mmCIF file of C-alpha atoms in Angstrom:
data_model
loop_
_atom_site.group_PDB
_atom_site.id
_atom_site.type_symbol
_atom_site.label_atom_id
_atom_site.label_comp_id
_atom_site.label_asym_id
_atom_site.label_seq_id
_atom_site.Cartn_x
_atom_site.Cartn_y
_atom_site.Cartn_z
ATOM 1 C CA MET A 1 28.785 12.884 -65.686
ATOM 2 C CA CYS A 2 28.679 9.652 -64.231
ATOM 3 C CA ARG A 3 27.101 6.081 -66.023
ATOM 4 C CA ALA A 4 26.039 3.060 -64.427
ATOM 5 C CA SER A 5 26.041 -0.626 -66.259
ATOM 6 C CA ALA A 6 26.768 -3.819 -65.554
ATOM 7 C CA ALA A 7 30.058 -3.734 -65.819
ATOM 8 C CA SER A 8 32.693 -2.308 -62.847
ATOM 9 C CA VAL A 9 32.346 1.370 -61.936
ATOM 10 C CA PHE A 10 36.302 3.010 -63.010
ATOM 11 C CA CYS A 11 36.799 6.249 -61.784
ATOM 12 C CA SER A 12 38.427 9.338 -62.222
ATOM 13 C CA PRO A 13 39.088 12.854 -60.384
ATOM 14 C CA GLN A 14 35.970 13.896 -62.357
ATOM 15 C CA ARG A 15 34.352 10.821 -63.451
ATOM 16 C CA LEU A 16 33.157 7.665 -63.311
ATOM 17 C CA TYR A 17 34.065 5.418 -65.858
ATOM 18 C CA GLU A 18 33.138 1.639 -66.586
ATOM 19 C CA THR A 19 36.113 -0.652 -66.751
ATOM 20 C CA ASP A 20 35.444 -1.317 -70.700
ATOM 21 C CA HIS A 21 37.123 1.996 -71.323
ATOM 22 C CA ALA A 22 40.212 0.505 -69.381
ATOM 23 C CA GLY A 23 42.002 0.364 -72.786
ATOM 24 C CA SER A 24 42.153 4.357 -73.288
ATOM 25 C CA PRO A 25 45.330 5.986 -73.034
ATOM 26 C CA PHE A 26 44.037 7.975 -70.434
ATOM 27 C CA TYR A 27 41.958 5.843 -68.434
ATOM 28 C CA THR A 28 43.763 2.247 -67.825
ATOM 29 C CA ARG A 29 43.560 -0.265 -64.633
ATOM 30 C CA VAL A 30 45.547 -0.218 -62.013
ATOM 31 C CA GLN A 31 46.235 -3.998 -61.266
ATOM 32 C CA ASN A 32 48.622 -6.334 -58.907
ATOM 33 C CA VAL A 33 48.828 -3.126 -56.280
ATOM 34 C CA HIS A 34 49.688 -4.353 -53.110
ATOM 35 C CA GLY A 35 47.232 -4.503 -50.235
ATOM 36 C CA ALA A 36 44.371 -3.914 -52.893
ATOM 37 C CA PHE A 37 41.443 -6.232 -52.816
ATOM 38 C CA ASN A 38 37.842 -6.382 -54.143
ATOM 39 C CA ALA A 39 34.862 -5.787 -51.932
ATOM 40 C CA LEU A 40 32.815 -7.220 -53.818
ATOM 41 C CA GLY A 41 34.538 -10.179 -55.185
ATOM 42 C CA GLY A 42 33.019 -13.420 -54.535
ATOM 43 C CA ALA A 43 29.542 -11.646 -53.546
ATOM 44 C CA ASP A 44 26.918 -13.988 -54.970
ATOM 45 C CA ARG A 45 23.378 -13.184 -54.009
ATOM 46 C CA LEU A 46 21.925 -15.734 -56.441
ATOM 47 C CA THR A 47 20.955 -18.098 -53.202
ATOM 48 C CA SER A 48 19.437 -15.687 -51.446
ATOM 49 C CA ASN A 49 15.395 -15.148 -50.893
ATOM 50 C CA PRO A 50 13.726 -14.169 -54.930
ATOM 51 C CA LEU A 51 11.615 -11.766 -53.050
ATOM 52 C CA ALA A 52 14.092 -10.118 -50.986
ATOM 53 C CA SER A 53 15.776 -6.105 -52.034
ATOM 54 C CA HIS A 54 18.927 -5.885 -51.983
ATOM 55 C CA ASP A 55 20.434 -2.103 -51.027
ATOM 56 C CA TYR A 56 24.348 -1.432 -51.717
ATOM 57 C CA ILE A 57 25.902 1.514 -50.732
ATOM 58 C CA LEU A 58 28.942 2.407 -52.018
ATOM 59 C CA LYS A 59 31.571 4.925 -50.807
ATOM 60 C CA ILE A 60 34.024 5.600 -53.867
ATOM 61 C CA VAL A 61 37.258 7.771 -53.695
ATOM 62 C CA PRO A 62 39.161 8.637 -56.732
ATOM 63 C CA THR A 63 42.541 7.227 -56.509
ATOM 64 C CA VAL A 64 45.779 8.235 -59.242
ATOM 65 C CA TYR A 65 48.957 5.882 -58.538
ATOM 66 C CA GLU A 66 52.107 7.516 -60.136
ATOM 67 C CA ASP A 67 54.967 5.008 -60.384
ATOM 68 C CA LYS A 68 58.723 5.990 -60.603
ATOM 69 C CA SER A 69 58.744 7.146 -64.429
ATOM 70 C CA GLY A 70 55.701 9.813 -63.280
ATOM 71 C CA LYS A 71 53.320 7.578 -65.438
ATOM 72 C CA GLN A 72 49.753 8.200 -63.786
ATOM 73 C CA ARG A 73 47.065 5.822 -63.701
ATOM 74 C CA TYR A 74 43.409 6.377 -62.546
ATOM 75 C CA SER A 75 41.801 4.067 -60.678
ATOM 76 C CA TYR A 76 39.180 4.003 -57.413
ATOM 77 C CA GLN A 77 39.280 2.841 -53.940
ATOM 78 C CA TYR A 78 35.672 2.064 -52.419
ATOM 79 C CA THR A 79 33.644 0.283 -49.788
ATOM 80 C CA VAL A 80 30.067 -1.229 -49.910
ATOM 81 C CA ALA A 81 27.233 -1.907 -46.928
ATOM 82 C CA ASN A 82 24.903 -3.885 -47.811
ATOM 83 C CA LYS A 83 21.505 -5.275 -46.653
ATOM 84 C CA GLU A 84 18.911 -7.487 -47.618
ATOM 85 C CA TYR A 85 14.814 -7.495 -46.924
ATOM 86 C CA VAL A 86 11.947 -8.304 -47.472
ATOM 87 C CA ALA A 87 9.326 -4.881 -48.406
ATOM 88 C CA TYR A 88 6.067 -4.775 -48.390
ATOM 89 C CA SER A 89 3.783 -2.286 -49.988
ATOM 90 C CA HIS A 90 1.043 -0.389 -48.637
ATOM 91 C CA THR A 91 -1.043 -2.964 -50.224
ATOM 92 C CA GLY A 92 0.922 -6.067 -48.709
ATOM 93 C CA ARG A 93 2.260 -7.054 -51.823
ATOM 94 C CA ILE A 94 5.895 -8.187 -51.998
ATOM 95 C CA ILE A 95 8.071 -5.622 -54.042
ATOM 96 C CA PRO A 96 12.047 -6.702 -54.724
ATOM 97 C CA ALA A 97 14.108 -4.086 -55.610
ATOM 98 C CA ILE A 98 17.861 -3.951 -56.144
ATOM 99 C CA TRP A 99 19.277 -0.343 -54.936
ATOM 100 C CA PHE A 100 22.643 0.974 -55.522
ATOM 101 C CA ARG A 101 24.067 4.096 -53.790
ATOM 102 C CA TYR A 102 26.793 6.281 -55.000
ATOM 103 C CA ASP A 103 28.497 7.993 -52.265
ATOM 104 C CA LEU A 104 31.518 9.801 -54.585
ATOM 105 C CA SER A 105 34.376 11.704 -52.636
ATOM 106 C CA PRO A 106 35.115 15.213 -53.962
ATOM 107 C CA ILE A 107 39.174 14.252 -53.104
ATOM 108 C CA THR A 108 41.431 12.508 -54.699
ATOM 109 C CA VAL A 109 43.935 10.358 -53.322
ATOM 110 C CA LYS A 110 47.553 10.341 -54.677
ATOM 111 C CA TYR A 111 49.981 7.718 -54.226
ATOM 112 C CA THR A 112 53.493 8.280 -56.034
ATOM 113 C CA GLU A 113 56.363 5.484 -55.698
ATOM 114 C CA ARG A 114 60.365 7.198 -54.865
ATOM 115 C CA ARG A 115 63.182 5.943 -55.032
ATOM 116 C CA GLN A 116 65.286 6.877 -51.810
ATOM 117 C CA PRO A 117 67.672 8.989 -52.635
ATOM 118 C CA LEU A 118 71.694 7.977 -52.189
ATOM 119 C CA TYR A 119 72.548 10.573 -49.160
ATOM 120 C CA ARG A 120 69.749 8.787 -47.158
ATOM 121 C CA PHE A 121 71.291 5.098 -47.935
ATOM 122 C CA ILE A 122 74.548 6.676 -46.706
ATOM 123 C CA THR A 123 73.532 8.347 -43.631
ATOM 124 C CA THR A 124 71.360 5.248 -42.717
ATOM 125 C CA ILE A 125 74.504 2.962 -43.334
ATOM 126 C CA CYS A 126 76.870 5.502 -41.065
ATOM 127 C CA ALA A 127 73.986 5.774 -38.451
ATOM 128 C CA ILE A 128 74.056 1.885 -38.169
ATOM 129 C CA ILE A 129 77.976 1.807 -38.586
ATOM 130 C CA GLY A 130 78.196 4.657 -35.579
ATOM 131 C CA GLY A 131 75.735 3.041 -33.405
ATOM 132 C CA THR A 132 77.518 -0.199 -33.901
ATOM 133 C CA PHE A 133 80.945 1.100 -32.760
ATOM 134 C CA THR A 134 79.416 3.418 -29.460
ATOM 135 C CA VAL A 135 77.538 0.090 -28.454
ATOM 136 C CA ALA A 136 80.918 -1.769 -28.637
ATOM 137 C CA GLY A 137 82.594 1.103 -26.972
ATOM 138 C CA ILE A 138 80.207 0.868 -24.006
ATOM 139 C CA LEU A 139 80.436 -2.673 -23.330
ATOM 140 C CA ASP A 140 83.990 -2.733 -23.544
ATOM 141 C CA SER A 141 84.063 0.481 -21.361
ATOM 142 C CA CYS A 142 81.678 -1.750 -18.390
ATOM 143 C CA ILE A 143 84.054 -4.938 -19.270
ATOM 144 C CA PHE A 144 87.288 -2.922 -18.601
ATOM 145 C CA THR A 145 85.764 -1.221 -15.613
ATOM 146 C CA ALA A 146 84.596 -4.608 -14.138
ATOM 147 C CA SER A 147 87.799 -6.130 -14.481
ATOM 148 C CA GLU A 148 89.950 -3.599 -12.645
ATOM 149 C CA ALA A 149 87.380 -3.658 -9.915
ATOM 150 C CA TRP A 150 87.819 -7.655 -9.955
ATOM 151 C CA LYS A 151 91.883 -7.295 -9.886
ATOM 152 C CA LYS A 152 91.446 -4.783 -6.803
ATOM 153 C CA ILE A 153 88.799 -7.354 -5.127
ATOM 154 C CA GLN A 154 91.709 -9.673 -5.325
ATOM 155 C CA LEU A 155 94.725 -7.679 -4.282
ATOM 156 C CA GLY A 156 92.722 -6.810 -1.206
ATOM 157 C CA LYS A 157 93.105 -2.767 -2.071
ATOM 158 C CA MET A 158 88.907 -2.540 -2.572
ATOM 159 C CA HIS A 159 87.324 -1.754 0.937
#
């Protein structure tokens, strides 16, 4: 079931919802998501040609965000392409129109927020410390070998 109105489109895995239903316990708006943006934000067509037709193509992908507590929030991702043109009928009259074409994806994207396990943190710390000791050992070996060679050169034993 799909509905359109002047309100924004709200998407769940099965249906489209208007954002005025965002207060329902099952479908809430996802706000302040890192990297999120509104593709139609700031779009203003009031200054365009009043006889022009507008064609919008929206590709909508349902998205589920799951936070660390397991709470799921249903939202959507979309891209938009639009064009503005002047359409003439077969009688030569200009017929302005606006078209919204929705391409609904059957696949849902799921983002899950997880905390790194403690063992992974400990493993990373051990790898950093081990790498530091390895590099220090290599540098120490190079400096020791160079100093021994320099001593031999000074004593004249190096051919």
